Every structure is written in structure tokens, then in C-alpha cells.
Amino acid sequence: MGKKGLLFTILFLSFAFAKAQSEKAQLEAKKARIQAEINQFSRLLSNVKKESKTMVLLVETIDKKIASTQELINITNKQANLITRSIKKNTDENNKLKTRNKNSKR
């Protein structure tokens, strides 16, 4: 190999080394960008999980409120039924007394 061949080999290796370094830097930059994206997705996922827990808690609280409201409605209906039966009983008793009173006046 002559001086030209040696020079060509050195230049070729220098360019190859420079290209390899450039590719390495590009890959490192790409790796850093992708890692930043992964970190961002992790933060977003964490926020979504927190919001999801909040939403689940909200739904559970609403369900409990609905159940309590339904129980209150049921109790109010029972009270109304008791009052209705009491009114009917008193009305019936009142009518009996009026009938007795009319019969006793005769």
C-alpha cells in the first residue's frame, strides 16, 4: 500500500469515525427525546389515575346519596301511609259515632 492508499484509508476511517460519532449523537438525542416523551406520558398517566380515583369517589358518593334519598322517600311514603290509615280509621269511627248518635235520638 502506498502513501495514497494509506492516506485514503486514514481519510476513509476518519469519515467513517465522524459519521459513526454523528449517528451516535443523533441516536443519543433521539433516545433523550423518547425518554422525555415517556416521562411526560408517565406524568399524564399519573394525573389520569388521580382523576380516575376522584371520579370513582364522586360516583360512589353520588350512588350513596341516591340510596339515602331513596331510603328517605320510602320512610316518607310509610309515614304518609300511616297517616292515611289513621285518617281512614278516624273517619270510620266518626261515621259510626254519627250513626249511633242519630239512632239514639230516635
Short mmCIF file of N, CA, C and O in Angstrom, two decimals:
data_model
loop_
_atom_site.label_atom_id
_atom_site.label_comp_id
_atom_site.label_asym_id
_atom_site.label_seq_id
_atom_site.Cartn_x
_atom_site.Cartn_y
_atom_site.Cartn_z
N MET A 1 0.85 -1.15 0.00
CA MET A 1 0.00 0.00 0.00
C MET A 1 0.90 1.22 0.00
O MET A 1 1.81 1.33 0.81
N GLY A 2 0.56 2.13 -0.87
CA GLY A 2 1.37 3.33 -0.98
C GLY A 2 0.85 4.42 -0.08
O GLY A 2 -0.07 4.23 0.71
N LYS A 3 1.51 5.55 -0.19
CA LYS A 3 1.10 6.71 0.61
C LYS A 3 -0.32 7.11 0.29
O LYS A 3 -1.09 7.47 1.17
N LYS A 4 -0.69 7.02 -1.01
CA LYS A 4 -2.06 7.39 -1.39
C LYS A 4 -3.06 6.42 -0.77
O LYS A 4 -4.11 6.83 -0.29
N GLY A 5 -2.71 5.15 -0.79
CA GLY A 5 -3.61 4.15 -0.21
C GLY A 5 -3.75 4.34 1.29
O GLY A 5 -4.84 4.24 1.86
N LEU A 6 -2.64 4.62 1.94
CA LEU A 6 -2.66 4.85 3.38
C LEU A 6 -3.46 6.11 3.70
O LEU A 6 -4.28 6.13 4.62
N LEU A 7 -3.22 7.16 2.91
CA LEU A 7 -3.95 8.40 3.09
C LEU A 7 -5.44 8.18 2.87
O LEU A 7 -6.27 8.66 3.64
N PHE A 8 -5.76 7.43 1.83
CA PHE A 8 -7.16 7.13 1.54
C PHE A 8 -7.78 6.34 2.69
O PHE A 8 -8.89 6.61 3.13
N THR A 9 -7.08 5.37 3.21
CA THR A 9 -7.58 4.55 4.31
C THR A 9 -7.80 5.40 5.55
O THR A 9 -8.81 5.30 6.24
N ILE A 10 -6.84 6.30 5.84
CA ILE A 10 -6.96 7.19 7.01
C ILE A 10 -8.15 8.12 6.82
O ILE A 10 -8.96 8.30 7.76
N LEU A 11 -8.29 8.71 5.63
CA LEU A 11 -9.43 9.60 5.37
C LEU A 11 -10.75 8.83 5.48
O LEU A 11 -11.71 9.31 6.07
N PHE A 12 -10.75 7.62 4.90
CA PHE A 12 -11.98 6.82 4.95
C PHE A 12 -12.34 6.49 6.39
O PHE A 12 -13.49 6.62 6.80
N LEU A 13 -11.36 6.07 7.18
CA LEU A 13 -11.63 5.75 8.58
C LEU A 13 -12.04 6.98 9.36
O LEU A 13 -12.91 6.91 10.24
N SER A 14 -11.43 8.13 9.03
CA SER A 14 -11.80 9.38 9.70
C SER A 14 -13.24 9.74 9.41
O SER A 14 -14.01 10.10 10.31
N PHE A 15 -13.62 9.63 8.12
CA PHE A 15 -15.02 9.93 7.76
C PHE A 15 -15.98 8.91 8.39
O PHE A 15 -17.04 9.27 8.87
N ALA A 16 -15.56 7.66 8.37
CA ALA A 16 -16.40 6.61 8.97
C ALA A 16 -16.56 6.86 10.47
O ALA A 16 -17.66 6.73 11.02
N PHE A 17 -15.44 7.24 11.13
CA PHE A 17 -15.50 7.54 12.56
C PHE A 17 -16.38 8.76 12.82
O PHE A 17 -17.20 8.76 13.74
N ALA A 18 -16.22 9.81 11.99
CA ALA A 18 -17.03 11.03 12.14
C ALA A 18 -18.50 10.71 11.92
O ALA A 18 -19.37 11.19 12.67
N LYS A 19 -18.78 9.90 10.93
CA LYS A 19 -20.19 9.52 10.66
C LYS A 19 -20.74 8.70 11.82
O LYS A 19 -21.87 8.91 12.25
N ALA A 20 -19.93 7.79 12.34
CA ALA A 20 -20.36 6.98 13.48
C ALA A 20 -20.64 7.87 14.68
O ALA A 20 -21.62 7.66 15.41
N GLN A 21 -19.76 8.87 14.90
CA GLN A 21 -19.96 9.80 16.01
C GLN A 21 -21.24 10.60 15.80
O GLN A 21 -22.00 10.84 16.73
N SER A 22 -21.47 11.02 14.55
CA SER A 22 -22.68 11.79 14.23
C SER A 22 -23.92 10.94 14.46
O SER A 22 -24.90 11.39 15.04
N GLU A 23 -23.87 9.69 13.99
CA GLU A 23 -25.01 8.78 14.19
C GLU A 23 -25.22 8.52 15.68
O GLU A 23 -26.34 8.46 16.15
N LYS A 24 -24.11 8.37 16.42
CA LYS A 24 -24.21 8.15 17.86
C LYS A 24 -24.87 9.35 18.54
O LYS A 24 -25.76 9.19 19.37
N ALA A 25 -24.47 10.55 18.14
CA ALA A 25 -25.06 11.76 18.72
C ALA A 25 -26.54 11.86 18.36
O ALA A 25 -27.37 12.21 19.20
N GLN A 26 -26.87 11.51 17.10
CA GLN A 26 -28.28 11.53 16.70
C GLN A 26 -29.09 10.52 17.50
O GLN A 26 -30.21 10.81 17.95
N LEU A 27 -28.52 9.33 17.67
CA LEU A 27 -29.22 8.30 18.44
C LEU A 27 -29.38 8.71 19.90
O LEU A 27 -30.43 8.47 20.51
N GLU A 28 -28.36 9.33 20.46
CA GLU A 28 -28.45 9.82 21.84
C GLU A 28 -29.53 10.89 21.97
O GLU A 28 -30.30 10.90 22.93
N ALA A 29 -29.59 11.80 20.99
CA ALA A 29 -30.61 12.86 21.01
C ALA A 29 -32.01 12.24 20.88
O ALA A 29 -32.94 12.64 21.58
N LYS A 30 -32.12 11.27 20.00
CA LYS A 30 -33.41 10.58 19.81
C LYS A 30 -33.81 9.85 21.08
O LYS A 30 -34.96 9.88 21.51
N LYS A 31 -32.82 9.20 21.69
CA LYS A 31 -33.06 8.48 22.95
C LYS A 31 -33.54 9.44 24.04
O LYS A 31 -34.50 9.15 24.76
N ALA A 32 -32.89 10.60 24.13
CA ALA A 32 -33.28 11.59 25.13
C ALA A 32 -34.69 12.11 24.86
O ALA A 32 -35.49 12.28 25.80
N ARG A 33 -35.02 12.35 23.58
CA ARG A 33 -36.36 12.83 23.22
C ARG A 33 -37.42 11.78 23.58
O ARG A 33 -38.46 12.11 24.17
N ILE A 34 -37.13 10.53 23.27
CA ILE A 34 -38.09 9.47 23.57
C ILE A 34 -38.24 9.29 25.07
O ILE A 34 -39.35 9.11 25.58
N GLN A 35 -37.14 9.38 25.81
CA GLN A 35 -37.23 9.28 27.27
C GLN A 35 -38.06 10.42 27.85
O GLN A 35 -38.85 10.22 28.77
N ALA A 36 -37.90 11.62 27.29
CA ALA A 36 -38.71 12.77 27.73
C ALA A 36 -40.18 12.51 27.46
O ALA A 36 -41.05 12.82 28.29
N GLU A 37 -40.49 11.92 26.30
CA GLU A 37 -41.88 11.58 25.98
C GLU A 37 -42.42 10.55 26.96
O GLU A 37 -43.56 10.68 27.44
N ILE A 38 -41.61 9.55 27.27
CA ILE A 38 -42.04 8.51 28.23
C ILE A 38 -42.31 9.15 29.58
O ILE A 38 -43.32 8.84 30.24
N ASN A 39 -41.44 10.05 30.02
CA ASN A 39 -41.65 10.74 31.29
C ASN A 39 -42.94 11.55 31.27
O ASN A 39 -43.70 11.56 32.25
N GLN A 40 -43.19 12.24 30.15
CA GLN A 40 -44.42 13.03 30.02
C GLN A 40 -45.64 12.13 30.09
O GLN A 40 -46.61 12.43 30.77
N PHE A 41 -45.57 10.98 29.38
CA PHE A 41 -46.70 10.04 29.41
C PHE A 41 -46.90 9.48 30.82
O PHE A 41 -48.04 9.29 31.26
N SER A 42 -45.83 9.26 31.52
CA SER A 42 -45.94 8.77 32.91
C SER A 42 -46.64 9.79 33.79
O SER A 42 -47.50 9.44 34.61
N ARG A 43 -46.28 11.08 33.63
CA ARG A 43 -46.94 12.13 34.41
C ARG A 43 -48.43 12.21 34.04
O ARG A 43 -49.28 12.33 34.92
N LEU A 44 -48.72 12.13 32.74
CA LEU A 44 -50.12 12.18 32.31
C LEU A 44 -50.89 10.99 32.87
O LEU A 44 -52.03 11.15 33.34
N LEU A 45 -50.28 9.83 32.82
CA LEU A 45 -50.94 8.63 33.34
C LEU A 45 -51.20 8.76 34.84
O LEU A 45 -52.27 8.40 35.33
N SER A 46 -50.24 9.32 35.55
CA SER A 46 -50.41 9.53 36.98
C SER A 46 -51.59 10.47 37.25
O SER A 46 -52.41 10.23 38.14
N ASN A 47 -51.65 11.56 36.47
CA ASN A 47 -52.77 12.50 36.63
C ASN A 47 -54.09 11.85 36.30
O ASN A 47 -55.09 12.07 36.98
N VAL A 48 -54.11 11.04 35.25
CA VAL A 48 -55.35 10.36 34.87
C VAL A 48 -55.78 9.41 35.97
O VAL A 48 -56.96 9.32 36.30
N LYS A 49 -54.80 8.70 36.57
CA LYS A 49 -55.14 7.79 37.67
C LYS A 49 -55.74 8.55 38.84
O LYS A 49 -56.72 8.12 39.44
N LYS A 50 -55.14 9.72 39.17
CA LYS A 50 -55.67 10.53 40.27
C LYS A 50 -57.08 11.00 39.94
O LYS A 50 -57.98 10.94 40.78
N GLU A 51 -57.27 11.48 38.70
CA GLU A 51 -58.59 11.94 38.29
C GLU A 51 -59.57 10.78 38.28
O GLU A 51 -60.73 10.94 38.65
N SER A 52 -59.10 9.62 37.86
CA SER A 52 -59.96 8.44 37.83
C SER A 52 -60.41 8.08 39.24
O SER A 52 -61.57 7.78 39.47
N LYS A 53 -59.47 8.12 40.20
CA LYS A 53 -59.83 7.83 41.59
C LYS A 53 -60.83 8.87 42.09
O LYS A 53 -61.78 8.52 42.79
N THR A 54 -60.63 10.12 41.72
CA THR A 54 -61.56 11.17 42.11
C THR A 54 -62.93 10.91 41.50
O THR A 54 -63.95 11.06 42.16
N MET A 55 -62.94 10.51 40.23
CA MET A 55 -64.22 10.24 39.55
C MET A 55 -64.91 9.04 40.19
O MET A 55 -66.12 9.05 40.38
N VAL A 56 -64.16 8.00 40.52
CA VAL A 56 -64.75 6.83 41.18
C VAL A 56 -65.34 7.24 42.52
O VAL A 56 -66.46 6.85 42.86
N LEU A 57 -64.60 8.03 43.28
CA LEU A 57 -65.10 8.50 44.57
C LEU A 57 -66.35 9.35 44.38
O LEU A 57 -67.32 9.21 45.14
N LEU A 58 -66.35 10.19 43.36
CA LEU A 58 -67.52 11.02 43.07
C LEU A 58 -68.73 10.15 42.75
O LEU A 58 -69.83 10.37 43.28
N VAL A 59 -68.54 9.16 41.90
CA VAL A 59 -69.64 8.27 41.52
C VAL A 59 -70.14 7.49 42.74
O VAL A 59 -71.35 7.35 42.94
N GLU A 60 -69.22 6.99 43.56
CA GLU A 60 -69.62 6.27 44.77
C GLU A 60 -70.40 7.18 45.70
O GLU A 60 -71.42 6.76 46.29
N THR A 61 -69.98 8.41 45.85
CA THR A 61 -70.68 9.37 46.72
C THR A 61 -72.07 9.67 46.17
O THR A 61 -73.04 9.71 46.93
N ILE A 62 -72.16 9.85 44.87
CA ILE A 62 -73.48 10.10 44.25
C ILE A 62 -74.38 8.89 44.45
O ILE A 62 -75.56 9.05 44.78
N ASP A 63 -73.83 7.68 44.28
CA ASP A 63 -74.63 6.46 44.50
C ASP A 63 -75.15 6.40 45.93
O ASP A 63 -76.31 6.05 46.17
N LYS A 64 -74.29 6.73 46.89
CA LYS A 64 -74.71 6.71 48.30
C LYS A 64 -75.78 7.77 48.56
O LYS A 64 -76.74 7.53 49.30
N LYS A 65 -75.63 8.93 47.93
CA LYS A 65 -76.63 9.99 48.10
C LYS A 65 -77.96 9.55 47.52
O LYS A 65 -79.02 9.76 48.12
N ILE A 66 -77.92 8.91 46.36
CA ILE A 66 -79.16 8.41 45.73
C ILE A 66 -79.81 7.36 46.63
O ILE A 66 -81.03 7.39 46.84
N ALA A 67 -79.01 6.44 47.17
CA ALA A 67 -79.55 5.40 48.04
C ALA A 67 -80.17 6.01 49.30
O ALA A 67 -81.27 5.61 49.72
N SER A 68 -79.51 7.00 49.88
CA SER A 68 -80.05 7.66 51.08
C SER A 68 -81.33 8.41 50.75
O SER A 68 -82.30 8.38 51.52
N THR A 69 -81.35 9.08 49.60
CA THR A 69 -82.55 9.80 49.18
C THR A 69 -83.70 8.82 48.96
O THR A 69 -84.84 9.09 49.37
N GLN A 70 -83.42 7.66 48.34
CA GLN A 70 -84.45 6.65 48.13
C GLN A 70 -84.98 6.13 49.46
O GLN A 70 -86.18 5.93 49.63
N GLU A 71 -84.08 5.93 50.42
CA GLU A 71 -84.49 5.47 51.75
C GLU A 71 -85.39 6.52 52.42
O GLU A 71 -86.40 6.18 53.04
N LEU A 72 -85.03 7.78 52.27
CA LEU A 72 -85.84 8.87 52.83
C LEU A 72 -87.23 8.89 52.18
O LEU A 72 -88.24 9.06 52.87
N ILE A 73 -87.28 8.69 50.88
CA ILE A 73 -88.57 8.65 50.16
C ILE A 73 -89.40 7.48 50.68
O ILE A 73 -90.61 7.63 50.93
N ASN A 74 -88.78 6.31 50.87
CA ASN A 74 -89.51 5.15 51.38
C ASN A 74 -90.07 5.42 52.77
O ASN A 74 -91.22 5.07 53.06
N ILE A 75 -89.28 6.04 53.64
CA ILE A 75 -89.75 6.35 55.00
C ILE A 75 -90.90 7.36 54.93
O ILE A 75 -91.91 7.21 55.64
N THR A 76 -90.77 8.36 54.08
CA THR A 76 -91.84 9.36 53.94
C THR A 76 -93.12 8.70 53.43
O THR A 76 -94.22 9.03 53.91
N ASN A 77 -92.98 7.76 52.49
CA ASN A 77 -94.16 7.04 51.99
C ASN A 77 -94.81 6.22 53.10
O ASN A 77 -96.05 6.17 53.21
N LYS A 78 -94.00 5.57 53.92
CA LYS A 78 -94.54 4.79 55.05
C LYS A 78 -95.29 5.71 56.02
O LYS A 78 -96.36 5.36 56.51
N GLN A 79 -94.70 6.87 56.29
CA GLN A 79 -95.37 7.83 57.18
C GLN A 79 -96.69 8.29 56.58
O GLN A 79 -97.71 8.39 57.28
N ALA A 80 -96.69 8.57 55.29
CA ALA A 80 -97.92 9.01 54.62
C ALA A 80 -98.97 7.90 54.69
O ALA A 80 -100.16 8.18 54.92
N ASN A 81 -98.56 6.65 54.50
CA ASN A 81 -99.50 5.53 54.60
C ASN A 81 -100.07 5.40 56.01
O ASN A 81 -101.27 5.14 56.17
N LEU A 82 -99.21 5.60 57.02
CA LEU A 82 -99.71 5.54 58.40
C LEU A 82 -100.73 6.64 58.66
O LEU A 82 -101.78 6.41 59.29
N ILE A 83 -100.42 7.83 58.17
CA ILE A 83 -101.35 8.96 58.36
C ILE A 83 -102.66 8.69 57.62
O ILE A 83 -103.75 8.93 58.16
N THR A 84 -102.56 8.16 56.41
CA THR A 84 -103.77 7.85 55.62
C THR A 84 -104.62 6.81 56.35
O THR A 84 -105.86 6.95 56.44
N ARG A 85 -103.99 5.76 56.88
CA ARG A 85 -104.74 4.74 57.63
C ARG A 85 -105.37 5.33 58.88
O ARG A 85 -106.53 5.02 59.22
N SER A 86 -104.62 6.22 59.55
CA SER A 86 -105.15 6.85 60.76
C SER A 86 -106.35 7.73 60.41
O SER A 86 -107.37 7.72 61.13
N ILE A 87 -106.25 8.48 59.31
CA ILE A 87 -107.38 9.33 58.89
C ILE A 87 -108.58 8.46 58.56
O ILE A 87 -109.71 8.77 58.96
N LYS A 88 -108.35 7.36 57.82
CA LYS A 88 -109.45 6.47 57.46
C LYS A 88 -110.10 5.88 58.72
O LYS A 88 -111.32 5.82 58.84
N LYS A 89 -109.26 5.44 59.67
CA LYS A 89 -109.77 4.87 60.92
C LYS A 89 -110.60 5.91 61.67
O LYS A 89 -111.71 5.61 62.14
N ASN A 90 -110.09 7.14 61.78
CA ASN A 90 -110.81 8.20 62.48
C ASN A 90 -112.11 8.56 61.75
O ASN A 90 -113.13 8.82 62.39
N THR A 91 -112.05 8.59 60.41
CA THR A 91 -113.26 8.88 59.64
C THR A 91 -114.31 7.80 59.86
O THR A 91 -115.50 8.09 60.06
N ASP A 92 -113.87 6.53 59.82
CA ASP A 92 -114.80 5.42 60.07
C ASP A 92 -115.40 5.49 61.47
O ASP A 92 -116.61 5.31 61.65
N GLU A 93 -114.56 5.78 62.45
CA GLU A 93 -115.03 5.90 63.83
C GLU A 93 -116.00 7.06 63.97
O GLU A 93 -117.03 6.95 64.65
N ASN A 94 -115.69 8.18 63.31
CA ASN A 94 -116.56 9.36 63.33
C ASN A 94 -117.92 9.01 62.72
O ASN A 94 -118.97 9.39 63.26
N ASN A 95 -117.90 8.31 61.59
CA ASN A 95 -119.17 7.92 60.95
C ASN A 95 -119.99 6.99 61.84
O ASN A 95 -121.22 7.11 61.91
N LYS A 96 -119.32 6.05 62.53
CA LYS A 96 -120.03 5.15 63.45
C LYS A 96 -120.69 5.94 64.58
O LYS A 96 -121.84 5.69 64.95
N LEU A 97 -119.92 6.89 65.12
CA LEU A 97 -120.46 7.70 66.22
C LEU A 97 -121.65 8.54 65.74
O LEU A 97 -122.63 8.69 66.47
N LYS A 98 -121.55 9.10 64.52
CA LYS A 98 -122.68 9.87 63.99
C LYS A 98 -123.91 8.98 63.81
O LYS A 98 -125.02 9.41 64.13
N THR A 99 -123.66 7.77 63.34
CA THR A 99 -124.78 6.84 63.13
C THR A 99 -125.41 6.48 64.47
O THR A 99 -126.64 6.47 64.62
N ARG A 100 -124.63 6.19 65.48
CA ARG A 100 -125.14 5.88 66.81
C ARG A 100 -125.91 7.05 67.39
O ARG A 100 -126.94 6.88 68.01
N ASN A 101 -125.34 8.25 67.19
CA ASN A 101 -125.97 9.46 67.70
C ASN A 101 -127.35 9.66 67.05
O ASN A 101 -128.31 9.99 67.73
N LYS A 102 -127.43 9.43 65.75
CA LYS A 102 -128.71 9.56 65.05
C LYS A 102 -129.69 8.51 65.55
O LYS A 102 -130.88 8.80 65.73
N ASN A 103 -129.20 7.30 65.75
CA ASN A 103 -130.07 6.22 66.20
C ASN A 103 -130.53 6.43 67.63
O ASN A 103 -131.64 6.10 67.99
N SER A 104 -129.69 7.01 68.45
CA SER A 104 -130.08 7.23 69.83
C SER A 104 -131.06 8.37 69.97
O SER A 104 -131.85 8.42 70.90
N LYS A 105 -131.10 9.33 69.01
CA LYS A 105 -132.02 10.45 69.07
C LYS A 105 -133.42 10.01 68.65
O LYS A 105 -134.39 10.65 68.97
N ARG A 106 -133.56 8.93 68.03
CA ARG A 106 -134.87 8.47 67.57
C ARG A 106 -135.60 7.84 68.66
O ARG A 106 -135.86 7.53 69.56
#
